[in-house]
Coordinates of C-alpha atoms in Angstrom, one line a residue:
X1 CA 209.4 140.5 58.5
X2 CA 210.4 137.5 56.4
X3 CA 210.4 134.6 58.8
X4 CA 210.3 132.0 56.0
X5 CA 213.6 133.3 54.6
X6 CA 215.1 133.4 58.1
X7 CA 214.1 129.8 58.8
X8 CA 215.5 128.8 55.4
X9 CA 218.8 130.5 56.2
X10 CA 219.0 128.9 59.7
X11 CA 218.4 125.5 58.3
X12 CA 220.8 126.0 55.5
X13 CA 223.5 127.4 57.8
X14 CA 223.3 124.2 59.9
X15 CA 223.2 121.8 56.9
X16 CA 225.0 123.5 54.0
X17 CA 226.4 127.0 54.8
X18 CA 227.9 127.3 51.4
X19 CA 224.4 127.6 49.9
X20 CA 223.6 130.7 52.1
X21 CA 226.9 132.3 51.2
X22 CA 226.2 131.8 47.5
X23 CA 222.7 133.2 47.9
X24 CA 223.9 136.3 49.7
X25 CA 226.9 136.8 47.4
X26 CA 225.0 136.5 44.1
X27 CA 222.1 138.8 45.3
X28 CA 224.6 141.5 46.6
X29 CA 222.9 141.7 50.0
X30 CA 225.6 141.6 52.6
X31 CA 223.6 142.2 55.7
X32 CA 220.0 141.6 56.7
X33 CA 217.9 144.7 56.9
X34 CA 215.1 142.5 58.2
X35 CA 215.6 141.6 61.9
X36 CA 213.6 138.3 61.7
X37 CA 216.8 136.2 61.8
X38 CA 217.9 137.9 65.1
X39 CA 214.4 137.6 66.6
X40 CA 214.1 133.9 65.7
X41 CA 217.6 133.2 67.1
X42 CA 216.7 135.0 70.3
X43 CA 213.5 133.0 70.5
X44 CA 215.4 129.7 70.1
X45 CA 217.9 130.9 72.7
X46 CA 214.8 131.5 75.0
X47 CA 213.6 127.9 74.4
X48 CA 217.1 126.6 75.0
X49 CA 217.4 128.5 78.2
X50 CA 214.0 127.3 79.4
X51 CA 214.9 123.7 78.6
X52 CA 218.2 123.9 80.4
X53 CA 216.6 125.7 83.3
X54 CA 214.0 123.0 83.7
X55 CA 216.5 120.3 83.5
X56 CA 219.3 121.7 85.6
X57 CA 218.0 124.2 88.1
X58 CA 215.9 123.8 91.2
X59 CA 213.7 126.9 91.2
X60 CA 211.7 129.1 88.8
X61 CA 213.9 132.1 89.5
X62 CA 217.0 130.2 88.6
X63 CA 215.3 129.1 85.4
X64 CA 214.4 132.7 84.5
X65 CA 218.0 133.9 85.3
X66 CA 219.5 131.1 83.2
X67 CA 217.1 132.0 80.3
X68 CA 218.0 135.7 80.5
X69 CA 221.7 134.7 80.6
X70 CA 221.4 132.7 77.4
X71 CA 219.6 135.5 75.5
X72 CA 221.4 138.6 76.8
X73 CA 224.9 137.3 77.5
X74 CA 225.4 134.2 75.3
X75 CA 223.7 135.7 72.3
X76 CA 223.4 139.5 72.3
X77 CA 226.5 140.5 74.3
X78 CA 228.9 138.0 72.8
X79 CA 227.6 138.8 69.3
X80 CA 228.1 142.5 69.8
X81 CA 231.6 142.0 71.2
X82 CA 232.6 139.8 68.3
X83 CA 231.0 142.1 65.7
X84 CA 232.7 145.2 67.2
X85 CA 236.1 143.4 67.3
X86 CA 235.7 142.2 63.7
X87 CA 234.5 145.7 62.6
X88 CA 237.6 147.3 63.8
X89 CA 240.1 144.5 63.1
X90 CA 238.9 143.8 59.6
X91 CA 238.9 147.5 58.8
X92 CA 242.5 147.9 60.0
X93 CA 244.1 144.6 58.9
X94 CA 242.3 144.2 55.6
X95 CA 241.0 147.7 54.9
X96 CA 241.5 149.7 51.8
X97 CA 244.8 151.5 51.3
X98 CA 247.0 148.7 52.6
X99 CA 249.7 147.7 50.1
X100 CA 251.1 144.2 49.5
X101 CA 248.1 142.1 50.4
X102 CA 247.0 140.4 47.2
X103 CA 243.3 139.4 47.0
X104 CA 242.3 141.2 50.2
X105 CA 239.6 143.3 48.5
X106 CA 236.8 141.0 47.7
X107 CA 233.5 142.2 46.3
X108 CA 231.1 142.9 49.1
X109 CA 233.4 143.2 52.1
X110 CA 234.5 146.7 51.1
X111 CA 232.5 148.9 48.7
X112 CA 234.2 150.5 45.8
X113 CA 236.1 153.7 46.6
X114 CA 233.8 156.7 46.1
X115 CA 236.3 159.4 47.1
X116 CA 234.4 160.5 50.2
X117 CA 236.4 158.4 52.6
X118 CA 233.6 155.9 53.4
X119 CA 235.3 152.6 52.5
X120 CA 234.9 150.5 55.6
X121 CA 233.1 147.3 56.2
X122 CA 229.5 147.6 57.5
X123 CA 228.8 146.9 61.1
X124 CA 225.6 145.1 60.1
X125 CA 227.6 142.7 58.1
X126 CA 229.8 141.9 61.1
X127 CA 226.8 141.5 63.3
X128 CA 225.2 139.1 60.9
X129 CA 228.3 137.0 60.6
X130 CA 228.7 136.8 64.4
X131 CA 225.0 135.9 64.7
X132 CA 225.4 133.1 62.1
X133 CA 228.3 131.8 64.1
X134 CA 226.3 132.0 67.3
X135 CA 223.7 129.8 65.7
X136 CA 226.3 127.1 64.8
X137 CA 228.0 127.4 68.2
X138 CA 224.7 127.1 70.0
X139 CA 223.8 124.0 68.0
X140 CA 227.1 122.3 68.7
X141 CA 227.5 123.5 72.4
X142 CA 224.0 123.2 73.9
X143 CA 222.2 120.7 71.7
X144 CA 225.0 118.2 71.1

């Protein structure tokens, strides 16, 4: 796992997100095959949950529940819901075969037509985008 690249992406997403987009766009890698970004984000959500639990709850059990809520609900569940919704909505609203939408087929979002009917957006791409947004929302919402 490439934790150094994941930390660079996290830092750049918070400071200059355009740099990460350019890096991904020019290297033609549209989703991460390496789960280190997801693991690091879950670890940071664990630390955030522990900090909030120590500050705002009265017992160890409540701290553990709050930490699990941060990881499994605020991060994993919401990211999966957003990724699934984007996967189906982007495929239907911006998918191949729709007429009259100029500029809707950008490189990377939909692969070139191969004739075998597999022209949809990748679910991994949708999950990465929702994970990136979870990072930014966590920074703004929980850390001020």
